[in-house]
Coordinates of N, CA, C and O and ligand atoms in Angstrom, one line a residue:
M5 N 11.3 23.2 -9.1 CA 10.2 22.8 -10.0 C 9.0 23.8 -9.7 O 8.6 24.0 -8.6
A6 N 8.5 24.4 -10.8 CA 7.4 25.4 -10.6 C 6.0 24.8 -10.5 O 5.1 25.5 -10.2
C7 N 5.9 23.5 -10.7 CA 4.6 22.8 -10.7 C 3.9 22.9 -9.4 O 4.5 22.4 -8.3
I8 N 2.7 23.5 -9.4 CA 2.0 23.7 -8.1 C 1.6 22.4 -7.4 O 1.7 22.3 -6.2
F9 N 1.3 21.4 -8.2 CA 0.9 20.1 -7.6 C 2.1 19.4 -7.0 O 2.0 18.7 -6.0
C10 N 3.3 19.5 -7.7 CA 4.5 19.0 -7.1 C 4.8 19.6 -5.7 O 5.3 19.0 -4.8
K11 N 4.5 20.9 -5.6 CA 4.7 21.6 -4.4 C 3.8 21.1 -3.3 O 4.2 21.0 -2.1
I12 N 2.5 20.8 -3.7 CA 1.6 20.1 -2.7 C 2.1 18.8 -2.3 O 2.1 18.4 -1.1
I13 N 2.6 18.0 -3.2 CA 3.2 16.7 -2.9 C 4.3 16.8 -1.9 O 4.4 16.0 -0.9
K14 N 5.2 17.8 -2.1 CA 6.3 18.0 -1.2 C 5.9 18.8 0.1 O 6.8 19.1 0.9
K15 N 4.6 19.1 0.2 CA 4.1 19.8 1.4 C 4.7 21.2 1.5 O 4.8 21.8 2.6
E16 N 5.1 21.8 0.4 CA 5.7 23.1 0.4 C 4.6 24.2 0.4 O 4.8 25.3 0.8
I17 N 3.4 23.8 -0.2 CA 2.2 24.6 0.0 C 1.1 23.8 0.5 O 1.0 22.6 0.3
P18 N 0.2 24.4 1.3 CA -0.9 23.6 2.0 C -2.0 23.1 1.0 O -2.2 23.7 0.0
A19 N -2.5 22.0 1.4 CA -3.7 21.5 0.7 C -4.5 20.6 1.7 O -3.9 20.1 2.7
D20 N -5.7 20.4 1.4 CA -6.6 19.6 2.3 C -6.5 18.2 1.8 O -7.3 17.7 0.9
I21 N -5.5 17.5 2.3 CA -5.2 16.1 1.8 C -6.2 15.1 2.3 O -6.4 15.0 3.6
V22 N -6.8 14.3 1.5 CA -7.8 13.3 1.9 C -7.2 11.9 1.7 O -7.8 10.9 2.3
F23 N -6.2 11.7 1.0 CA -5.6 10.3 0.8 C -4.2 10.5 0.3 O -3.8 11.4 -0.4
E24 N -3.3 9.5 0.8 CA -2.0 9.5 0.4 C -1.4 8.1 0.5 O -1.6 7.5 1.5
N25 N -0.7 7.7 -0.5 CA 0.1 6.5 -0.4 C 1.4 6.7 -1.1 O 1.8 7.8 -1.4
E26 N 2.2 5.6 -1.4 CA 3.5 5.8 -2.0 C 3.5 6.5 -3.3 O 4.4 7.2 -3.7
D27 N 2.4 6.2 -4.1 CA 2.4 6.6 -5.5 C 1.4 7.8 -5.8 O 1.5 8.4 -6.8
V28 N 0.4 7.9 -4.9 CA -0.7 8.8 -5.2 C -1.0 9.7 -4.0 O -0.8 9.3 -2.9
I29 N -1.4 10.9 -4.3 CA -1.9 11.8 -3.3 C -3.2 12.5 -3.8 O -3.4 12.6 -5.0
A30 N -4.1 12.7 -2.9 CA -5.4 13.3 -3.3 C -5.8 14.4 -2.3 O -5.6 14.3 -1.1
F31 N -6.3 15.5 -2.8 CA -6.7 16.7 -2.0 C -7.9 17.4 -2.5 O -8.2 17.2 -3.7
K32 N -8.5 18.2 -1.7 CA -9.7 18.9 -2.1 C -9.4 20.0 -3.1 O -8.4 20.7 -2.9
D33 N -10.2 20.1 -4.2 CA -10.0 21.2 -5.1 C -10.2 22.5 -4.5 O -11.2 22.7 -3.7
V34 N -9.4 23.5 -4.7 CA -9.5 24.8 -4.1 C -10.7 25.5 -4.6 O -11.3 26.4 -3.8
K35 N -11.3 25.2 -5.7 CA -12.5 25.9 -6.3 C -13.5 24.8 -6.6 O -13.6 24.4 -7.8
P36 N -14.1 24.2 -5.6 CA -15.0 23.0 -5.9 C -16.2 23.3 -6.8 O -16.8 24.4 -6.7
I37 N -16.5 22.4 -7.7 CA -17.7 22.6 -8.5 C -18.7 21.5 -8.2 O -19.7 21.4 -8.9
A38 N -18.5 20.8 -7.1 CA -19.5 19.8 -6.6 C -19.3 19.7 -5.1 O -18.2 20.0 -4.6
P39 N -20.2 19.1 -4.4 CA -20.1 19.0 -2.9 C -18.8 18.2 -2.6 O -18.1 18.5 -1.6
V40 N -18.5 17.2 -3.4 CA -17.2 16.5 -3.2 C -16.5 16.7 -4.5 O -16.9 16.4 -5.6
H41 N -15.3 17.4 -4.4 CA -14.4 17.7 -5.5 C -13.0 17.5 -5.1 O -12.4 18.3 -4.4
V42 N -12.5 16.3 -5.4 CA -11.1 15.9 -5.0 C -10.3 15.7 -6.2 O -10.8 15.2 -7.2
L43 N -9.0 16.1 -6.1 CA -8.1 15.9 -7.2 C -7.2 14.8 -6.8 O -6.6 14.8 -5.7
V44 N -7.1 13.7 -7.7 CA -6.3 12.6 -7.4 C -5.1 12.6 -8.4 O -5.3 12.7 -9.6
I45 N -3.9 12.7 -7.8 CA -2.7 12.9 -8.7 C -1.6 11.9 -8.4 O -1.4 11.4 -7.3
P46 N -0.8 11.5 -9.5 CA 0.3 10.7 -9.2 C 1.4 11.5 -8.6 O 1.5 12.7 -8.9
K47 N 2.3 10.9 -7.7 CA 3.4 11.7 -7.2 C 4.5 11.9 -8.3 O 5.2 12.9 -8.1
K48 N 4.5 11.1 -9.3 CA 5.4 11.3 -10.4 C 4.9 12.4 -11.2 O 3.7 12.5 -11.6
H49 N 5.7 13.4 -11.6 CA 5.3 14.5 -12.4 C 5.2 14.0 -13.9 O 6.2 13.8 -14.5
I50 N 4.0 13.9 -14.3 CA 3.7 13.6 -15.7 C 2.7 14.8 -16.2 O 1.7 15.0 -15.5
I51 N 3.1 15.4 -17.2 CA 2.3 16.6 -17.6 C 0.9 16.3 -17.9 O 0.0 17.0 -17.4
S52 N 0.7 15.4 -18.8 CA -0.7 15.0 -19.2 C -0.8 13.6 -19.7 O 0.3 12.9 -19.8
I53 N -2.0 13.1 -20.0 CA -2.1 11.8 -20.5 C -1.3 11.6 -21.8 O -0.8 10.5 -22.0
V54 N -1.2 12.7 -22.5 CA -0.4 12.6 -23.8 C 1.1 12.2 -23.5 O 1.7 11.5 -24.3
D55 N 1.6 12.5 -22.3 CA 2.9 12.3 -21.9 C 3.1 11.0 -21.1 O 4.3 10.6 -20.8
A56 N 2.0 10.3 -20.8 CA 2.1 9.0 -20.1 C 2.6 7.9 -21.1 O 2.3 8.0 -22.3
N57 N 3.3 6.9 -20.6 CA 3.8 5.9 -21.5 C 3.5 4.5 -20.9 O 2.9 4.4 -19.8
D58 N 4.0 3.5 -21.5 CA 3.8 2.1 -21.1 C 4.3 1.9 -19.6 O 3.7 1.0 -18.9
N59 N 5.3 2.6 -19.2 CA 5.8 2.5 -17.8 C 4.8 3.0 -16.8 O 4.9 2.7 -15.6
D60 N 3.8 3.7 -17.3 CA 2.8 4.4 -16.4 C 1.5 3.7 -16.3 O 0.6 4.1 -15.6
V61 N 1.4 2.5 -16.9 CA 0.1 1.8 -17.0 C -0.4 1.5 -15.6 O -1.5 1.7 -15.2
L62 N 0.5 0.9 -14.7 CA 0.1 0.5 -13.4 C -0.3 1.8 -12.6 O -1.3 1.8 -11.8
L63 N 0.5 2.8 -12.7 CA 0.3 4.1 -12.0 C -1.1 4.6 -12.3 O -1.8 5.1 -11.5
M64 N -1.4 4.6 -13.6 CA -2.7 5.1 -14.0 C -3.9 4.3 -13.4 O -4.9 4.9 -13.0
G65 N -3.7 3.0 -13.3 CA -4.7 2.2 -12.6 C -4.8 2.5 -11.2 O -5.9 2.6 -10.6
K66 N -3.6 2.8 -10.6 CA -3.6 3.2 -9.1 C -4.4 4.5 -8.9 O -5.0 4.6 -7.8
L67 N -4.4 5.4 -9.8 CA -5.1 6.6 -9.7 C -6.6 6.3 -9.6 O -7.3 6.9 -8.7
I68 N -7.1 5.5 -10.5 CA -8.5 5.2 -10.5 C -8.9 4.4 -9.2 O -9.9 4.7 -8.6
M69 N -8.1 3.5 -8.8 CA -8.4 2.7 -7.6 C -8.3 3.6 -6.3 O -9.1 3.3 -5.4
A70 N -7.5 4.6 -6.3 CA -7.4 5.5 -5.2 C -8.7 6.3 -5.2 O -9.3 6.5 -4.1
A71 N -9.2 6.8 -6.4 CA -10.4 7.5 -6.4 C -11.6 6.7 -5.9 O -12.5 7.2 -5.2
K72 N -11.6 5.4 -6.3 CA -12.7 4.5 -5.8 C -12.7 4.4 -4.3 O -13.7 4.5 -3.7
K73 N -11.5 4.3 -3.7 CA -11.4 4.2 -2.2 C -11.8 5.5 -1.6 O -12.6 5.5 -0.6
I74 N -11.4 6.6 -2.1 CA -11.8 7.9 -1.6 C -13.3 8.1 -1.6 O -14.0 8.5 -0.7
A75 N -13.9 7.7 -2.7 CA -15.4 7.8 -2.9 C -16.1 6.9 -1.8 O -17.1 7.3 -1.3
E76 N -15.5 5.7 -1.6 CA -16.1 4.9 -0.5 C -15.9 5.5 0.8 O -16.9 5.6 1.6
D77 N -14.8 6.1 1.1 CA -14.5 6.7 2.4 C -15.4 7.9 2.6 O -15.9 8.2 3.7
L78 N -15.7 8.6 1.5 CA -16.6 9.8 1.6 C -18.0 9.5 1.4 O -18.9 10.4 1.4
E79 N -18.3 8.2 1.3 CA -19.7 7.7 1.3 C -20.5 8.3 0.1 O -21.7 8.6 0.3
I80 N -19.9 8.3 -1.1 CA -20.6 8.8 -2.3 C -20.7 7.6 -3.3 O -21.3 7.8 -4.4
S81 N -20.2 6.5 -3.0 CA -20.2 5.4 -3.9 C -21.6 4.9 -4.3 O -21.8 4.6 -5.5
N82 N -22.5 4.8 -3.4 CA -23.8 4.3 -3.7 C -24.6 5.2 -4.6 O -25.3 4.7 -5.4
K83 N -24.4 6.5 -4.5 CA -25.1 7.4 -5.4 C -24.5 7.5 -6.8 O -25.1 7.7 -7.7
G84 N -23.2 7.3 -6.8 CA -22.4 7.4 -8.0 C -21.7 8.8 -8.1 O -22.0 9.7 -7.3
Y85 N -20.7 8.8 -9.0 CA -19.9 10.0 -9.0 C -19.3 10.0 -10.4 O -19.5 9.2 -11.3
R86 N -18.5 11.1 -10.7 CA -17.9 11.3 -12.0 C -16.4 11.3 -11.8 O -15.9 12.0 -10.9
L87 N -15.6 10.7 -12.7 CA -14.2 10.8 -12.8 C -13.8 11.5 -14.1 O -14.3 11.1 -15.2
L88 N -13.0 12.5 -14.0 CA -12.8 13.4 -15.2 C -11.3 13.7 -15.2 O -10.7 14.1 -14.3
I89 N -10.7 13.4 -16.4 CA -9.3 13.9 -16.7 C -9.4 14.8 -17.9 O -9.8 14.3 -19.0
R90 N -8.9 16.0 -17.7 CA -8.8 16.9 -18.9 C -7.4 16.7 -19.5 O -6.4 16.5 -18.7
V91 N -7.3 16.7 -20.8 CA -6.0 16.5 -21.4 C -5.6 17.6 -22.3 O -6.3 17.9 -23.4
G92 N -4.6 18.3 -21.9 CA -4.0 19.4 -22.8 C -5.0 20.6 -22.8 O -6.1 20.6 -22.3
K93 N -4.4 21.6 -23.5 CA -5.2 22.9 -23.5 C -6.5 22.8 -24.1 O -7.5 23.3 -23.7
G94 N -6.6 22.0 -25.2 CA -7.9 21.8 -25.9 C -8.9 21.0 -25.1 O -10.1 21.1 -25.3
G95 N -8.4 20.3 -24.1 CA -9.3 19.5 -23.2 C -9.6 20.3 -21.9 O -10.3 19.8 -21.0
G96 N -9.1 21.6 -21.9 CA -9.4 22.4 -20.7 C -8.4 22.2 -19.5 O -8.7 22.7 -18.5
Q97 N -7.3 21.5 -19.8 CA -6.4 21.3 -18.7 C -5.6 22.5 -18.3 O -5.0 23.1 -19.2
E98 N -5.7 22.9 -17.1 CA -5.0 24.2 -16.7 C -3.7 23.9 -15.9 O -2.8 24.7 -15.9
V99 N -3.7 22.8 -15.1 CA -2.5 22.5 -14.4 C -1.7 21.4 -15.1 O -2.3 20.3 -15.3
D100 N -0.5 21.6 -15.4 CA 0.3 20.6 -16.2 C 0.9 19.5 -15.3 O 2.2 19.4 -15.2
H101 N 0.1 18.8 -14.6 CA 0.5 17.6 -13.9 C -0.8 16.8 -13.8 O -1.9 17.3 -13.4
I102 N -0.7 15.6 -14.4 CA -1.9 14.7 -14.5 C -2.8 14.8 -13.2 O -2.2 14.6 -12.1
H103 N -4.1 15.0 -13.4 CA -5.0 14.9 -12.2 C -6.3 14.4 -12.6 O -6.8 14.7 -13.7
L104 N -6.8 13.6 -11.8 CA -8.2 13.0 -12.0 C -9.1 13.7 -11.0 O -8.9 13.7 -9.8
H105 N -10.2 14.3 -11.6 CA -11.2 15.0 -10.7 C -12.2 13.9 -10.3 O -12.8 13.2 -11.1
L106 N -12.4 13.8 -9.0 CA -13.5 13.0 -8.4 C -14.6 14.0 -8.0 O -14.4 14.8 -7.2
L107 N -15.7 13.8 -8.7 CA -16.8 14.8 -8.5 C -18.0 14.0 -8.1 O -18.5 13.0 -8.7
G108 N -18.6 14.4 -6.9 CA -19.8 13.7 -6.5 C -20.5 14.4 -5.4 O -20.3 15.6 -5.1
G109 N -21.4 13.7 -4.7 CA -22.2 14.3 -3.6 C -23.4 15.1 -4.1 O -24.1 15.7 -3.2
A110 N -23.7 15.1 -5.3 CA -24.9 15.7 -5.9 C -25.5 14.8 -7.0 O -24.7 14.0 -7.5
Y111 N -26.7 15.0 -7.3 CA -27.3 14.1 -8.3 C -26.8 14.6 -9.7 O -26.8 13.8 -10.6
N112 N -26.5 15.8 -9.8 CA -26.0 16.3 -11.1 C -24.6 16.9 -11.0 O -24.5 18.1 -10.6
V113 N -23.6 16.2 -11.2 CA -22.3 16.7 -11.2 C -21.7 16.7 -12.7 O -20.7 17.1 -13.0
Ligands
LIG202 P1 -7.9 21.3 -14.8 O1 -8.7 22.4 -15.4 O2 -6.4 21.4 -15.1 O3 -8.5 20.0 -15.1 O4 -8.1 21.4 -13.2 C1 -7.2 22.1 -12.4 C2 -7.9 22.1 -11.0 O5 -6.9 22.4 -10.0 C3 -9.0 23.2 -10.9 O6 -10.2 22.7 -10.6 C4 -8.4 24.2 -9.9 O7 -9.5 24.7 -9.0 C5 -7.5 23.3 -9.1 N1 -6.4 24.0 -8.5 C6 -5.5 24.8 -9.1 N2 -4.6 25.2 -8.2 C7 -4.8 24.6 -7.0 C8 -4.2 24.7 -5.7 O8 -3.2 25.3 -5.5 N3 -4.7 23.9 -4.8 C9 -5.8 23.1 -5.0 N4 -6.3 22.4 -3.9 N5 -6.5 23.1 -6.2 C10 -6.0 23.8 -7.2
LIG203 ZN1 4.2 18.3 -11.0

């Protein structure tokens, strides 16, 4: 599988992992655009939200709840943060594996 995020999941390429459970893994973005910039991804390879289906409802919820926990662990919850999912080429998505950007640690992210 050529997917770079699947390679991170399988630990075939390194990443700065900040959270991992059975379904979700999260790691620091290699080109951060905020003091805290973490990518939260499902371990299941789903290309984009367009490709998610009813079987993925719980998994999509788990992504958000993982982001919430990471934000608490990194102590940015009280200030607030942004959660961003780009969808498809028109949405600016560059990596074809669903990922939720957790952006925070600054007043303007
Ligand atoms: P997108 O534009 O698809 O929403 O975001 C893709 C993100 O993945 C970008 O912010 C980019 O910096 C990040 N990224 C791409 N390749 C890698 C990688 O190999 N390792 C890490 N940690 N982040 C990556
Ligand atoms: Zn993948």
